[in-house]
Amino acid sequence: MCSLKKEAILSTTGEKRVLLHPENIDDTIHAKMIRSLQIKIVLSLSLLIVMLLAAAVMSMLEFRKMGDSVEGVLKNNFSSIEATKKMMDALEREDSGLLLWIIGDRETGLQTIASSHAIIRSALGDAGKNITETDEPIHIAAITSTYAAYHASV
């Protein structure tokens, strides 16, 4: 450890005084200062960790809320997607029915067209009952009118 340098001086009154140089601070004072700094650093880091944990908890809660919202949107739109898929599959079968009718198998072709038409009408009804987006009624109406014109020409 450091040894203290002492200097004796004579005051104007003639008494001896001992001076301590600043670089020779007592070891216990030095140790107390270091300990105080360590405590301040640990407290600062602890506060930082608590803040990070709070932010992590808040993020987890927000992700859970967002997950519930996304699940709701997917659930609502799933019905519309399923209705669209049914319509597309039925249109393909209707196309096959038309081809059967053209090549001469008119009875099977008409049955295929009629069953596909019923599926498409049902899917359009399902899509109309499950409106989740703002412009969805406009699109459903457009699909319905376009399909009606197509089916009337068949």
PDB file of C-alpha atoms in Angstrom:
ATOM      1  CA  MET A   1       0.000   0.000   0.000  1.00  0.00           C
ATOM      2  CA  CYS A   2       1.033   3.537  -0.117  1.00  0.00           C
ATOM      3  CA  SER A   3       3.027   5.034   2.684  1.00  0.00           C
ATOM      4  CA  LEU A   4       2.194   8.475   3.835  1.00  0.00           C
ATOM      5  CA  LYS A   5       4.662  11.242   3.305  1.00  0.00           C
ATOM      6  CA  LYS A   6       4.628  13.555   6.200  1.00  0.00           C
ATOM      7  CA  GLU A   7       6.156  16.958   6.246  1.00  0.00           C
ATOM      8  CA  ALA A   8       6.676  18.896   9.339  1.00  0.00           C
ATOM      9  CA  ILE A   9       6.461  22.631   9.219  1.00  0.00           C
ATOM     10  CA  LEU A  10       6.836  25.242  11.813  1.00  0.00           C
ATOM     11  CA  SER A  11       3.993  27.605  12.088  1.00  0.00           C
ATOM     12  CA  THR A  12       4.386  31.231  12.936  1.00  0.00           C
ATOM     13  CA  THR A  13       3.622  30.325  16.517  1.00  0.00           C
ATOM     14  CA  GLY A  14       6.444  27.842  16.544  1.00  0.00           C
ATOM     15  CA  GLU A  15       4.384  24.674  16.808  1.00  0.00           C
ATOM     16  CA  LYS A  16       5.021  21.713  14.564  1.00  0.00           C
ATOM     17  CA  ARG A  17       2.289  20.676  12.172  1.00  0.00           C
ATOM     18  CA  VAL A  18       2.154  17.550  10.011  1.00  0.00           C
ATOM     19  CA  LEU A  19       0.884  17.891   6.446  1.00  0.00           C
ATOM     20  CA  LEU A  20      -0.450  14.999   4.351  1.00  0.00           C
ATOM     21  CA  HIS A  21       0.039  15.152   0.614  1.00  0.00           C
ATOM     22  CA  PRO A  22      -3.104  14.549  -1.511  1.00  0.00           C
ATOM     23  CA  GLU A  23      -1.543  11.561  -3.257  1.00  0.00           C
ATOM     24  CA  ASN A  24      -1.056   9.931   0.103  1.00  0.00           C
ATOM     25  CA  ILE A  25      -4.681   9.675   1.153  1.00  0.00           C
ATOM     26  CA  ASP A  26      -5.276   7.195   3.913  1.00  0.00           C
ATOM     27  CA  ASP A  27      -5.960   3.643   2.649  1.00  0.00           C
ATOM     28  CA  THR A  28      -9.286   3.393   4.480  1.00  0.00           C
ATOM     29  CA  ILE A  29     -10.536   6.602   2.875  1.00  0.00           C
ATOM     30  CA  HIS A  30      -9.390   5.318  -0.496  1.00  0.00           C
ATOM     31  CA  ALA A  31     -11.124   1.976   0.073  1.00  0.00           C
ATOM     32  CA  LYS A  32     -14.341   3.745   1.113  1.00  0.00           C
ATOM     33  CA  MET A  33     -14.307   5.829  -2.059  1.00  0.00           C
ATOM     34  CA  ILE A  34     -13.800   2.770  -4.241  1.00  0.00           C
ATOM     35  CA  ARG A  35     -16.590   0.932  -2.396  1.00  0.00           C
ATOM     36  CA  SER A  36     -18.881   3.928  -2.845  1.00  0.00           C
ATOM     37  CA  LEU A  37     -18.151   3.995  -6.582  1.00  0.00           C
ATOM     38  CA  GLN A  38     -18.770   0.250  -6.823  1.00  0.00           C
ATOM     39  CA  ILE A  39     -22.134   0.632  -5.115  1.00  0.00           C
ATOM     40  CA  LYS A  40     -23.112   3.465  -7.450  1.00  0.00           C
ATOM     41  CA  ILE A  41     -22.130   1.428 -10.506  1.00  0.00           C
ATOM     42  CA  VAL A  42     -23.996  -1.655  -9.294  1.00  0.00           C
ATOM     43  CA  LEU A  43     -27.107   0.400  -8.528  1.00  0.00           C
ATOM     44  CA  SER A  44     -26.944   2.051 -11.947  1.00  0.00           C
ATOM     45  CA  LEU A  45     -26.592  -1.293 -13.705  1.00  0.00           C
ATOM     46  CA  SER A  46     -29.383  -2.762 -11.567  1.00  0.00           C
ATOM     47  CA  LEU A  47     -31.661   0.087 -12.595  1.00  0.00           C
ATOM     48  CA  LEU A  48     -30.758  -0.544 -16.231  1.00  0.00           C
ATOM     49  CA  ILE A  49     -31.550  -4.251 -15.871  1.00  0.00           C
ATOM     50  CA  VAL A  50     -34.899  -3.489 -14.234  1.00  0.00           C
ATOM     51  CA  MET A  51     -35.750  -1.101 -17.064  1.00  0.00           C
ATOM     52  CA  LEU A  52     -34.800  -3.728 -19.672  1.00  0.00           C
ATOM     53  CA  LEU A  53     -36.920  -6.352 -17.920  1.00  0.00           C
ATOM     54  CA  ALA A  54     -39.872  -3.964 -17.814  1.00  0.00           C
ATOM     55  CA  ALA A  55     -39.460  -3.270 -21.529  1.00  0.00           C
ATOM     56  CA  ALA A  56     -39.276  -7.017 -22.235  1.00  0.00           C
ATOM     57  CA  VAL A  57     -42.478  -7.696 -20.284  1.00  0.00           C
ATOM     58  CA  MET A  58     -44.260  -4.851 -22.053  1.00  0.00           C
ATOM     59  CA  SER A  59     -43.077  -6.177 -25.432  1.00  0.00           C
ATOM     60  CA  MET A  60     -44.326  -9.662 -24.609  1.00  0.00           C
ATOM     61  CA  LEU A  61     -47.739  -8.297 -23.656  1.00  0.00           C
ATOM     62  CA  GLU A  62     -47.958  -6.255 -26.853  1.00  0.00           C
ATOM     63  CA  PHE A  63     -46.935  -9.256 -28.967  1.00  0.00           C
ATOM     64  CA  ARG A  64     -49.649 -11.309 -27.284  1.00  0.00           C
ATOM     65  CA  LYS A  65     -52.246  -8.624 -28.064  1.00  0.00           C
ATOM     66  CA  MET A  66     -50.995  -8.388 -31.619  1.00  0.00           C
ATOM     67  CA  GLY A  67     -51.073 -12.186 -31.968  1.00  0.00           C
ATOM     68  CA  ASP A  68     -54.695 -12.262 -30.834  1.00  0.00           C
ATOM     69  CA  SER A  69     -55.550  -9.540 -33.366  1.00  0.00           C
ATOM     70  CA  VAL A  70     -53.765 -11.363 -36.182  1.00  0.00           C
ATOM     71  CA  GLU A  71     -55.526 -14.585 -35.222  1.00  0.00           C
ATOM     72  CA  GLY A  72     -58.878 -12.805 -35.401  1.00  0.00           C
ATOM     73  CA  VAL A  73     -58.098 -11.322 -38.813  1.00  0.00           C
ATOM     74  CA  LEU A  74     -56.950 -14.684 -40.151  1.00  0.00           C
ATOM     75  CA  LYS A  75     -60.014 -16.412 -38.747  1.00  0.00           C
ATOM     76  CA  ASN A  76     -62.339 -13.829 -40.323  1.00  0.00           C
ATOM     77  CA  ASN A  77     -60.572 -13.855 -43.669  1.00  0.00           C
ATOM     78  CA  PHE A  78     -60.191 -17.628 -43.687  1.00  0.00           C
ATOM     79  CA  SER A  79     -63.907 -17.996 -44.462  1.00  0.00           C
ATOM     80  CA  SER A  80     -63.580 -15.586 -47.389  1.00  0.00           C
ATOM     81  CA  ILE A  81     -60.512 -17.419 -48.665  1.00  0.00           C
ATOM     82  CA  GLU A  82     -62.276 -20.781 -48.380  1.00  0.00           C
ATOM     83  CA  ALA A  83     -65.310 -19.404 -50.260  1.00  0.00           C
ATOM     84  CA  THR A  84     -63.004 -18.105 -52.997  1.00  0.00           C
ATOM     85  CA  LYS A  85     -61.247 -21.457 -53.237  1.00  0.00           C
ATOM     86  CA  LYS A  86     -64.620 -23.240 -53.559  1.00  0.00           C
ATOM     87  CA  MET A  87     -65.618 -20.833 -56.340  1.00  0.00           C
ATOM     88  CA  MET A  88     -62.375 -21.402 -58.233  1.00  0.00           C
ATOM     89  CA  ASP A  89     -62.663 -25.185 -57.946  1.00  0.00           C
ATOM     90  CA  ALA A  90     -66.315 -25.057 -59.055  1.00  0.00           C
ATOM     91  CA  LEU A  91     -65.397 -22.841 -62.021  1.00  0.00           C
ATOM     92  CA  GLU A  92     -62.802 -25.413 -63.093  1.00  0.00           C
ATOM     93  CA  ARG A  93     -65.426 -28.176 -62.832  1.00  0.00           C
ATOM     94  CA  GLU A  94     -67.881 -26.013 -64.764  1.00  0.00           C
ATOM     95  CA  ASP A  95     -65.231 -25.600 -67.453  1.00  0.00           C
ATOM     96  CA  SER A  96     -64.858 -29.385 -67.535  1.00  0.00           C
ATOM     97  CA  GLY A  97     -68.653 -29.699 -67.843  1.00  0.00           C
ATOM     98  CA  LEU A  98     -68.601 -27.334 -70.811  1.00  0.00           C
ATOM     99  CA  LEU A  99     -65.893 -29.399 -72.468  1.00  0.00           C
ATOM    100  CA  LEU A 100     -67.914 -32.581 -71.872  1.00  0.00           C
ATOM    101  CA  TRP A 101     -70.969 -30.891 -73.418  1.00  0.00           C
ATOM    102  CA  ILE A 102     -68.909 -29.751 -76.426  1.00  0.00           C
ATOM    103  CA  ILE A 103     -67.445 -33.212 -77.115  1.00  0.00           C
ATOM    104  CA  GLY A 104     -70.926 -34.745 -77.046  1.00  0.00           C
ATOM    105  CA  ASP A 105     -71.527 -35.994 -73.510  1.00  0.00           C
ATOM    106  CA  ARG A 106     -74.268 -33.440 -72.970  1.00  0.00           C
ATOM    107  CA  GLU A 107     -76.018 -35.120 -70.017  1.00  0.00           C
ATOM    108  CA  THR A 108     -72.867 -35.413 -67.875  1.00  0.00           C
ATOM    109  CA  GLY A 109     -71.770 -31.949 -68.944  1.00  0.00           C
ATOM    110  CA  LEU A 110     -75.084 -30.368 -67.910  1.00  0.00           C
ATOM    111  CA  GLN A 111     -74.998 -32.183 -64.545  1.00  0.00           C
ATOM    112  CA  THR A 112     -71.458 -30.979 -63.899  1.00  0.00           C
ATOM    113  CA  ILE A 113     -72.384 -27.417 -64.860  1.00  0.00           C
ATOM    114  CA  ALA A 114     -75.497 -27.475 -62.645  1.00  0.00           C
ATOM    115  CA  SER A 115     -73.647 -28.844 -59.588  1.00  0.00           C
ATOM    116  CA  SER A 116     -70.809 -26.342 -60.086  1.00  0.00           C
ATOM    117  CA  HIS A 117     -73.314 -23.509 -60.419  1.00  0.00           C
ATOM    118  CA  ALA A 118     -74.916 -24.491 -57.095  1.00  0.00           C
ATOM    119  CA  ILE A 119     -71.499 -24.578 -55.388  1.00  0.00           C
ATOM    120  CA  ILE A 120     -70.565 -21.156 -56.761  1.00  0.00           C
ATOM    121  CA  ARG A 121     -73.880 -19.623 -55.639  1.00  0.00           C
ATOM    122  CA  SER A 122     -73.422 -21.141 -52.169  1.00  0.00           C
ATOM    123  CA  ALA A 123     -69.832 -19.858 -51.938  1.00  0.00           C
ATOM    124  CA  LEU A 124     -70.937 -16.375 -53.035  1.00  0.00           C
ATOM    125  CA  GLY A 125     -73.565 -16.441 -50.289  1.00  0.00           C
ATOM    126  CA  ASP A 126     -70.952 -17.502 -47.730  1.00  0.00           C
ATOM    127  CA  ALA A 127     -68.631 -14.714 -48.863  1.00  0.00           C
ATOM    128  CA  GLY A 128     -71.495 -12.201 -48.607  1.00  0.00           C
ATOM    129  CA  LYS A 129     -72.177 -13.271 -45.005  1.00  0.00           C
ATOM    130  CA  ASN A 130     -68.531 -12.889 -44.000  1.00  0.00           C
ATOM    131  CA  ILE A 131     -67.688  -9.315 -44.948  1.00  0.00           C
ATOM    132  CA  THR A 132     -64.591  -8.205 -43.047  1.00  0.00           C
ATOM    133  CA  GLU A 133     -62.982  -5.609 -45.299  1.00  0.00           C
ATOM    134  CA  THR A 134     -64.303  -2.199 -46.333  1.00  0.00           C
ATOM    135  CA  ASP A 135     -64.498  -2.757 -50.114  1.00  0.00           C
ATOM    136  CA  GLU A 136     -65.435  -6.429 -49.916  1.00  0.00           C
ATOM    137  CA  PRO A 137     -69.178  -5.926 -50.687  1.00  0.00           C
ATOM    138  CA  ILE A 138     -68.251  -4.096 -53.897  1.00  0.00           C
ATOM    139  CA  HIS A 139     -65.995  -6.947 -55.012  1.00  0.00           C
ATOM    140  CA  ILE A 140     -68.566  -9.614 -54.131  1.00  0.00           C
ATOM    141  CA  ALA A 141     -71.219  -7.734 -56.115  1.00  0.00           C
ATOM    142  CA  ALA A 142     -68.844  -7.462 -59.083  1.00  0.00           C
ATOM    143  CA  ILE A 143     -68.059 -11.187 -58.960  1.00  0.00           C
ATOM    144  CA  THR A 144     -71.765 -12.043 -58.664  1.00  0.00           C
ATOM    145  CA  SER A 145     -72.767  -9.917 -61.656  1.00  0.00           C
ATOM    146  CA  THR A 146     -69.848 -11.088 -63.789  1.00  0.00           C
ATOM    147  CA  TYR A 147     -70.566 -14.723 -62.978  1.00  0.00           C
ATOM    148  CA  ALA A 148     -74.282 -14.261 -63.706  1.00  0.00           C
ATOM    149  CA  ALA A 149     -73.418 -12.826 -67.130  1.00  0.00           C
ATOM    150  CA  TYR A 150     -70.985 -15.681 -67.791  1.00  0.00           C
ATOM    151  CA  HIS A 151     -73.437 -18.358 -66.657  1.00  0.00           C
ATOM    152  CA  ALA A 152     -76.232 -16.831 -68.781  1.00  0.00           C
ATOM    153  CA  SER A 153     -74.000 -17.100 -71.860  1.00  0.00           C
ATOM    154  CA  VAL A 154     -73.286 -20.781 -71.148  1.00  0.00           C
TER     155      VAL A 154
END
